[in-house]
């Protein structure tokens, strides 16, 4: 096990040790995740700062930009340190309007895995999440054909580990019946608690839960309870939201996004905030 001074310590994704405090690179691609980036130099700087600060888990996708986020990661960090694990996802394309149409047929998935390898400059992808559902959230339906396609690419040696994203609990179970997964990446934060049961079930199985939009995504988390607790602790609401996630369950890995090295440092410091049982009970009311 590697040691880290980052809040939350470490977790092992399959056989890959990562810091529980990771970094989500999506919004570096530009406004509404369509290139070009708003600040190219700033994006490179924040990626390098993340690694310098000890983060060993970066979340991305070929769909971000499209291509832009992966290209920024490669420009900033290649050749990658051995300790760094880049997690990507496949299963959605981008359209002219910036939408995210599903692309989960076998040919699209194969193409996307090869594009990720190329833009990131890798021979093997550490972890690939199959992104399900749509922009409205998880949608029911079988994942078998798509997940089996990724298992085939894993057997070819192009992928180390698999996960699912934007998935219903039934789809998580269906994927697990086909092959092991090491993580589930779904929307979850203080105000969106729909996956509480799933998180606990995954924790018992030693599988990571990686909440996307941990800070609310494109609309920052806002809650009077959160503001009250943050004011009492003399902390930023974002700090409380991240510290709460780390406390919520040991299998939760953070991938907050930011385009600012100042915010990155604030978030790392903030996630270390100690929350009392009273704070937790009060925060618990937000999403229930
Ligand atoms: N699987 C999926 O379908 C899916 C979907 C969405 C996202 N994701 C992943 O989840 C990651 C996280 O999502 P996200 O970045 O969209 O949302 P997020 O982490 O919830 O929030 C990011 C937003 O919070 C702001 N922020 C961060 N720290 C702040 C601070 N200390 N003070 C004030 N504002 C702060 C950022 O603005 P600044 O840039 O100004 O700091 C940015 O606008 C993404 O990077 C992506 O990798 C996955």
Short mmCIF file of C-alpha atoms and ligand atoms in Angstrom, two decimals:
data_model
loop_
_atom_site.label_atom_id
_atom_site.label_comp_id
_atom_site.label_asym_id
_atom_site.label_seq_id
_atom_site.Cartn_x
_atom_site.Cartn_y
_atom_site.Cartn_z
CA UNK A 1 0.00 0.00 0.00
CA UNK A 2 1.32 3.45 -0.92
CA UNK A 3 1.17 6.22 1.67
CA UNK A 4 -0.27 9.65 1.06
CA UNK A 5 -0.80 12.83 3.02
CA UNK A 6 -3.95 13.55 1.00
CA UNK A 7 -7.22 13.38 2.95
CA UNK A 8 -8.93 10.00 2.92
CA UNK A 9 -5.77 7.96 2.38
CA UNK A 10 -5.71 5.37 -0.38
CA UNK A 11 -7.85 2.70 -2.02
CA UNK A 12 -7.01 -0.17 -4.34
CA UNK A 13 -8.92 -0.30 -7.63
CA UNK A 14 -8.47 -3.93 -8.60
CA UNK A 15 -4.70 -4.05 -8.16
CA UNK A 16 -4.10 -0.33 -8.67
CA UNK A 17 -3.41 1.77 -5.55
CA UNK A 18 -4.95 5.24 -5.84
CA UNK A 19 -5.42 8.21 -3.57
CA UNK A 20 -9.04 8.54 -2.47
CA UNK A 21 -8.70 12.21 -3.33
CA UNK A 22 -8.56 12.19 -7.12
CA UNK A 23 -9.17 14.72 -9.84
CA UNK A 24 -11.97 14.98 -12.43
CA UNK A 25 -10.66 16.52 -15.65
CA UNK A 26 -13.94 16.86 -17.59
CA UNK A 27 -14.51 20.59 -17.45
CA UNK A 28 -10.96 21.39 -18.60
CA UNK A 29 -12.19 20.71 -22.16
CA UNK A 30 -13.95 24.07 -22.36
CA UNK A 31 -17.38 25.58 -21.77
CA UNK A 32 -20.00 22.79 -21.66
CA UNK A 33 -17.17 20.30 -22.20
CA UNK A 34 -16.72 21.31 -25.83
CA UNK A 35 -13.30 22.51 -26.92
CA UNK A 36 -11.34 24.63 -27.19
CA UNK A 37 -10.36 24.96 -23.52
CA UNK A 38 -11.12 28.32 -21.92
CA UNK A 39 -7.50 28.56 -20.66
CA UNK A 40 -5.07 26.09 -22.20
CA UNK A 41 -2.12 27.07 -20.00
CA UNK A 42 -4.28 27.03 -16.90
CA UNK A 43 -5.52 23.54 -17.73
CA UNK A 44 -1.97 22.23 -18.13
CA UNK A 45 -0.98 23.90 -14.85
CA UNK A 46 -3.84 22.41 -12.85
CA UNK A 47 -3.14 18.88 -14.16
CA UNK A 48 0.54 19.18 -13.23
CA UNK A 49 -0.37 20.62 -9.83
CA UNK A 50 -2.71 17.67 -9.18
CA UNK A 51 0.13 15.20 -9.69
CA UNK A 52 2.65 17.34 -7.79
CA UNK A 53 0.22 17.43 -4.85
CA UNK A 54 0.21 13.62 -4.82
CA UNK A 55 -3.05 12.77 -6.62
CA UNK A 56 -2.76 9.40 -8.40
CA UNK A 57 -6.29 9.06 -9.87
CA UNK A 58 -7.43 11.23 -12.79
CA UNK A 59 -10.84 10.75 -14.39
CA UNK A 60 -11.39 11.53 -18.06
CA UNK A 61 -13.13 10.49 -21.29
CA UNK A 62 -12.49 10.72 -25.01
CA UNK A 63 -15.90 12.40 -25.22
CA UNK A 64 -14.65 15.43 -23.26
CA UNK A 65 -13.96 18.09 -25.86
CA UNK A 66 -14.22 15.64 -27.71
CA UNK A 67 -10.57 14.49 -27.50
CA UNK A 68 -9.51 17.74 -25.79
CA UNK A 69 -9.27 16.58 -22.17
CA UNK A 70 -7.26 13.48 -23.09
CA UNK A 71 -4.93 15.59 -25.23
CA UNK A 72 -4.42 18.04 -22.35
CA UNK A 73 -3.63 15.17 -19.96
CA UNK A 74 -1.07 13.79 -22.39
CA UNK A 75 0.50 17.18 -23.02
CA UNK A 76 0.72 17.94 -19.29
CA UNK A 77 1.78 14.59 -17.88
CA UNK A 78 3.17 12.16 -20.48
CA UNK A 79 5.32 10.13 -19.85
CA UNK A 80 3.13 9.33 -16.88
CA UNK A 81 4.52 8.52 -13.44
CA UNK A 82 4.06 4.80 -12.60
CA UNK A 83 1.90 5.79 -9.64
CA UNK A 84 -0.64 7.69 -11.78
CA UNK A 85 -3.81 5.89 -12.89
CA UNK A 86 -5.97 7.47 -15.57
CA UNK A 87 -9.56 6.25 -15.61
CA UNK A 88 -11.57 6.77 -18.77
CA UNK A 89 -15.05 5.97 -20.00
CA UNK A 90 -16.69 4.91 -23.23
CA UNK A 91 -20.29 4.66 -24.35
CA UNK A 92 -21.23 8.20 -25.41
CA UNK A 93 -20.32 10.44 -28.33
CA UNK A 94 -20.75 14.17 -28.79
CA UNK A 95 -23.00 15.82 -31.33
CA UNK A 96 -22.85 19.28 -32.93
CA UNK A 97 -25.07 20.74 -30.20
CA UNK A 98 -22.83 19.43 -27.42
CA UNK A 99 -25.21 16.57 -26.60
CA UNK A 100 -24.07 13.14 -25.44
CA UNK A 101 -25.75 10.55 -27.71
CA UNK A 102 -25.19 6.97 -26.54
CA UNK A 103 -22.59 5.00 -28.56
CA UNK A 104 -22.68 1.55 -27.04
CA UNK A 105 -22.74 -0.69 -30.10
CA UNK A 106 -19.67 -2.97 -30.26
CA UNK A 107 -18.01 -1.06 -33.12
CA UNK A 108 -18.33 2.32 -31.37
CA UNK A 109 -16.97 0.89 -28.12
CA UNK A 110 -13.96 -0.68 -29.86
CA UNK A 111 -13.25 2.55 -31.71
CA UNK A 112 -13.53 4.57 -28.51
CA UNK A 113 -11.12 2.32 -26.61
CA UNK A 114 -8.56 2.66 -29.42
CA UNK A 115 -9.08 6.45 -29.54
CA UNK A 116 -8.50 6.69 -25.78
CA UNK A 117 -5.29 4.68 -26.12
CA UNK A 118 -4.09 6.94 -28.89
CA UNK A 119 -4.97 10.33 -27.42
CA UNK A 120 -3.66 9.40 -23.96
CA UNK A 121 -0.52 7.82 -25.44
CA UNK A 122 -0.98 4.48 -23.66
CA UNK A 123 -0.66 0.80 -24.65
CA UNK A 124 -3.14 -0.32 -22.00
CA UNK A 125 -5.96 1.60 -20.27
CA UNK A 126 -5.92 1.12 -16.49
CA UNK A 127 -9.68 1.29 -16.01
CA UNK A 128 -12.53 1.81 -18.46
CA UNK A 129 -16.05 2.64 -17.31
CA UNK A 130 -18.96 1.72 -19.55
CA UNK A 131 -21.15 4.82 -19.49
CA UNK A 132 -24.82 3.87 -19.54
CA UNK A 133 -28.11 5.77 -19.45
CA UNK A 134 -28.29 9.27 -20.87
CA UNK A 135 -27.98 12.89 -19.79
CA UNK A 136 -31.13 12.49 -17.68
CA UNK A 137 -29.47 9.74 -15.62
CA UNK A 138 -29.47 5.94 -15.49
CA UNK A 139 -32.04 4.19 -17.70
CA UNK A 140 -33.11 0.55 -17.44
CA UNK A 141 -32.02 -1.99 -20.03
CA UNK A 142 -29.56 -4.81 -20.58
CA UNK A 143 -25.84 -3.98 -20.57
CA UNK A 144 -24.78 -7.46 -21.71
CA UNK A 145 -23.74 -6.81 -25.31
CA UNK A 146 -21.85 -3.61 -24.51
CA UNK A 147 -20.16 -4.97 -21.38
CA UNK A 148 -19.16 -8.20 -23.12
CA UNK A 149 -17.53 -6.11 -25.85
CA UNK A 150 -15.36 -4.41 -23.23
CA UNK A 151 -14.56 -7.76 -21.62
CA UNK A 152 -13.34 -8.89 -25.05
CA UNK A 153 -11.04 -5.87 -25.27
CA UNK A 154 -9.85 -6.58 -21.73
CA UNK A 155 -9.01 -10.17 -22.75
CA UNK A 156 -7.00 -8.74 -25.66
CA UNK A 157 -4.88 -6.88 -23.10
CA UNK A 158 -6.09 -3.36 -23.96
CA UNK A 159 -7.85 -2.74 -20.62
CA UNK A 160 -6.77 -3.70 -17.07
CA UNK A 161 -10.02 -3.16 -15.16
CA UNK A 162 -13.66 -2.44 -15.89
CA UNK A 163 -16.37 -0.38 -14.25
CA UNK A 164 -19.81 0.98 -15.05
CA UNK A 165 -21.14 4.51 -14.92
CA UNK A 166 -24.57 6.14 -14.81
CA UNK A 167 -25.89 2.67 -14.00
CA UNK A 168 -28.91 1.28 -12.17
CA UNK A 169 -28.27 -1.27 -9.38
CA UNK A 170 -29.71 -3.95 -11.71
CA UNK A 171 -27.20 -3.04 -14.41
CA UNK A 172 -24.36 -3.16 -11.88
CA UNK A 173 -25.46 -6.68 -10.94
CA UNK A 174 -25.83 -7.72 -14.58
CA UNK A 175 -22.30 -6.53 -15.39
CA UNK A 176 -20.91 -8.30 -12.32
CA UNK A 177 -22.50 -11.56 -13.46
CA UNK A 178 -20.47 -11.24 -16.70
CA UNK A 179 -17.08 -10.12 -15.32
CA UNK A 180 -15.63 -8.41 -12.22
CA UNK A 181 -15.94 -4.63 -11.94
CA UNK A 182 -13.77 -2.49 -9.68
CA UNK A 183 -15.92 0.66 -9.53
CA UNK A 184 -19.26 2.28 -10.16
CA UNK A 185 -19.26 5.95 -11.18
CA UNK A 186 -22.68 7.55 -10.67
CA UNK A 187 -24.02 10.98 -9.80
CA UNK A 188 -24.07 11.40 -6.02
CA UNK A 189 -23.47 14.22 -3.56
CA UNK A 190 -24.88 15.68 -0.35
CA UNK A 191 -28.12 16.61 -2.11
CA UNK A 192 -28.47 13.56 -4.41
CA UNK A 193 -28.55 10.43 -2.27
CA UNK A 194 -30.33 8.00 -4.60
CA UNK A 195 -27.42 5.52 -4.44
CA UNK A 196 -27.15 5.20 -0.65
CA UNK A 197 -28.04 1.50 -0.66
CA UNK A 198 -25.83 0.75 -3.64
CA UNK A 199 -22.84 2.43 -1.99
CA UNK A 200 -23.22 0.29 1.11
CA UNK A 201 -23.62 -2.91 -0.93
CA UNK A 202 -20.50 -2.10 -2.99
CA UNK A 203 -18.53 -1.30 0.17
CA UNK A 204 -19.24 -4.80 1.45
CA UNK A 205 -17.86 -6.23 -1.79
CA UNK A 206 -14.73 -4.03 -1.74
CA UNK A 207 -15.82 -2.17 -4.87
CA UNK A 208 -15.24 1.57 -5.20
CA UNK A 209 -18.03 4.08 -5.66
CA UNK A 210 -16.87 7.21 -7.49
CA UNK A 211 -19.46 9.99 -7.31
CA UNK A 212 -19.57 12.32 -10.27
CA UNK A 213 -20.71 15.91 -9.69
CA UNK A 214 -19.47 15.70 -6.05
CA UNK A 215 -19.76 19.49 -5.85
CA UNK A 216 -22.96 19.70 -7.87
CA UNK A 217 -21.39 19.75 -11.34
CA UNK A 218 -22.50 22.65 -13.53
CA UNK A 219 -24.75 24.04 -10.75
CA UNK A 220 -22.73 24.23 -7.53
CA UNK A 221 -24.38 22.63 -4.49
CA UNK A 222 -26.55 25.12 -2.65
CA UNK A 223 -28.34 24.41 0.60
CA UNK A 224 -29.08 26.53 3.62
CA UNK A 225 -28.15 23.61 5.90
CA UNK A 226 -24.82 23.22 4.12
CA UNK A 227 -24.16 26.97 4.43
CA UNK A 228 -25.04 26.90 8.14
CA UNK A 229 -22.74 23.97 8.91
CA UNK A 230 -19.95 25.50 6.79
CA UNK A 231 -20.26 28.85 8.58
CA UNK A 232 -20.15 27.14 12.00
CA UNK A 233 -16.97 25.29 10.98
CA UNK A 234 -15.53 28.44 9.35
CA UNK A 235 -15.11 26.43 6.16
CA UNK A 236 -16.25 26.70 2.56
CA UNK A 237 -19.41 24.76 1.62
CA UNK A 238 -17.34 22.87 -1.01
CA UNK A 239 -14.99 21.71 1.74
CA UNK A 240 -17.86 20.40 3.84
CA UNK A 241 -19.34 18.60 0.81
CA UNK A 242 -16.05 16.81 0.08
CA UNK A 243 -15.29 15.98 3.73
CA UNK A 244 -18.81 14.54 4.04
CA UNK A 245 -18.27 12.25 1.03
CA UNK A 246 -15.00 10.92 2.47
CA UNK A 247 -16.80 10.24 5.76
CA UNK A 248 -19.87 8.72 4.07
CA UNK A 249 -18.15 5.43 3.18
CA UNK A 250 -14.56 4.17 2.87
CA UNK A 251 -15.18 2.98 -0.71
CA UNK A 252 -16.00 6.49 -1.95
CA UNK A 253 -13.29 8.00 -4.16
CA UNK A 254 -13.39 11.74 -4.91
CA UNK A 255 -12.96 13.18 -8.41
CA UNK A 256 -13.91 16.85 -7.92
CA UNK A 257 -13.24 18.99 -10.96
CA UNK A 258 -11.66 22.41 -11.06
CA UNK A 259 -9.83 24.54 -13.58
CA UNK A 260 -8.09 26.46 -10.80
CA UNK A 261 -5.00 25.42 -8.85
CA UNK A 262 -6.22 27.65 -6.02
CA UNK A 263 -9.51 25.71 -5.84
CA UNK A 264 -7.61 22.42 -6.12
CA UNK A 265 -5.52 23.30 -3.05
CA UNK A 266 -8.60 24.58 -1.20
CA UNK A 267 -10.46 21.36 -1.94
CA UNK A 268 -7.61 19.16 -0.75
CA UNK A 269 -7.32 21.15 2.48
CA UNK A 270 -11.11 21.29 2.85
CA UNK A 271 -11.68 17.57 2.40
CA UNK A 272 -9.55 17.03 5.53
CA UNK A 273 -12.12 18.92 7.60
CA UNK A 274 -13.27 16.99 10.67
CA UNK A 275 -17.03 16.64 10.90
CA UNK A 276 -18.59 15.86 14.27
CA UNK A 277 -21.49 13.45 14.70
CA UNK A 278 -23.77 16.47 15.13
CA UNK A 279 -22.50 17.99 11.88
CA UNK A 280 -23.14 14.69 10.11
CA UNK A 281 -26.66 14.38 11.49
CA UNK A 282 -27.47 17.89 10.32
CA UNK A 283 -25.95 17.37 6.86
CA UNK A 284 -27.79 14.09 6.55
CA UNK A 285 -31.08 16.00 6.42
CA UNK A 286 -30.16 17.67 3.10
CA UNK A 287 -30.62 14.73 0.81
CA UNK A 288 -33.23 12.74 2.71
N1 LIG B 1 -19.68 9.33 -15.65
C1 LIG B 1 -20.32 10.40 -16.04
O1 LIG B 1 -21.32 10.33 -16.74
C2 LIG B 1 -19.81 11.74 -15.59
C3 LIG B 1 -20.63 12.86 -15.73
C4 LIG B 1 -20.13 14.07 -15.27
C5 LIG B 1 -18.87 14.17 -14.69
N2 LIG B 1 -18.09 13.06 -14.58
C6 LIG B 1 -16.75 13.12 -13.93
O2 LIG B 1 -16.90 13.74 -12.66
C7 LIG B 1 -15.91 14.77 -12.49
C8 LIG B 1 -16.44 15.83 -11.56
O3 LIG B 1 -17.54 16.50 -12.15
P1 LIG B 1 -17.54 18.05 -12.48
O4 LIG B 1 -16.16 18.59 -12.53
O5 LIG B 1 -18.40 18.26 -13.64
O6 LIG B 1 -18.34 18.64 -11.24
P2 LIG B 1 -17.95 18.95 -9.72
O7 LIG B 1 -16.65 18.33 -9.35
O8 LIG B 1 -19.15 18.61 -8.92
O9 LIG B 1 -17.83 20.53 -9.73
C9 LIG B 1 -16.92 21.21 -10.53
C10 LIG B 1 -17.29 22.67 -10.47
O10 LIG B 1 -17.07 23.15 -9.15
C11 LIG B 1 -16.26 24.30 -9.18
N3 LIG B 1 -15.35 24.27 -8.03
C12 LIG B 1 -14.48 23.29 -7.70
N4 LIG B 1 -13.83 23.59 -6.57
C13 LIG B 1 -14.30 24.80 -6.18
C14 LIG B 1 -14.00 25.66 -5.09
N5 LIG B 1 -13.10 25.33 -4.16
N6 LIG B 1 -14.66 26.83 -4.99
C15 LIG B 1 -15.59 27.19 -5.92
N7 LIG B 1 -15.90 26.43 -6.98
C16 LIG B 1 -15.26 25.24 -7.11
C17 LIG B 1 -15.51 24.24 -10.48
O11 LIG B 1 -15.23 25.55 -10.93
P3 LIG B 1 -13.68 26.05 -11.08
O12 LIG B 1 -13.16 25.42 -12.32
O13 LIG B 1 -13.85 27.54 -11.16
O14 LIG B 1 -12.96 25.61 -9.85
C18 LIG B 1 -16.47 23.52 -11.41
O15 LIG B 1 -17.33 24.46 -12.04
C19 LIG B 1 -15.67 15.25 -13.92
O16 LIG B 1 -14.44 15.89 -14.04
C20 LIG B 1 -15.75 13.96 -14.71
O17 LIG B 1 -14.48 13.37 -14.73
C21 LIG B 1 -18.55 11.84 -15.01
#
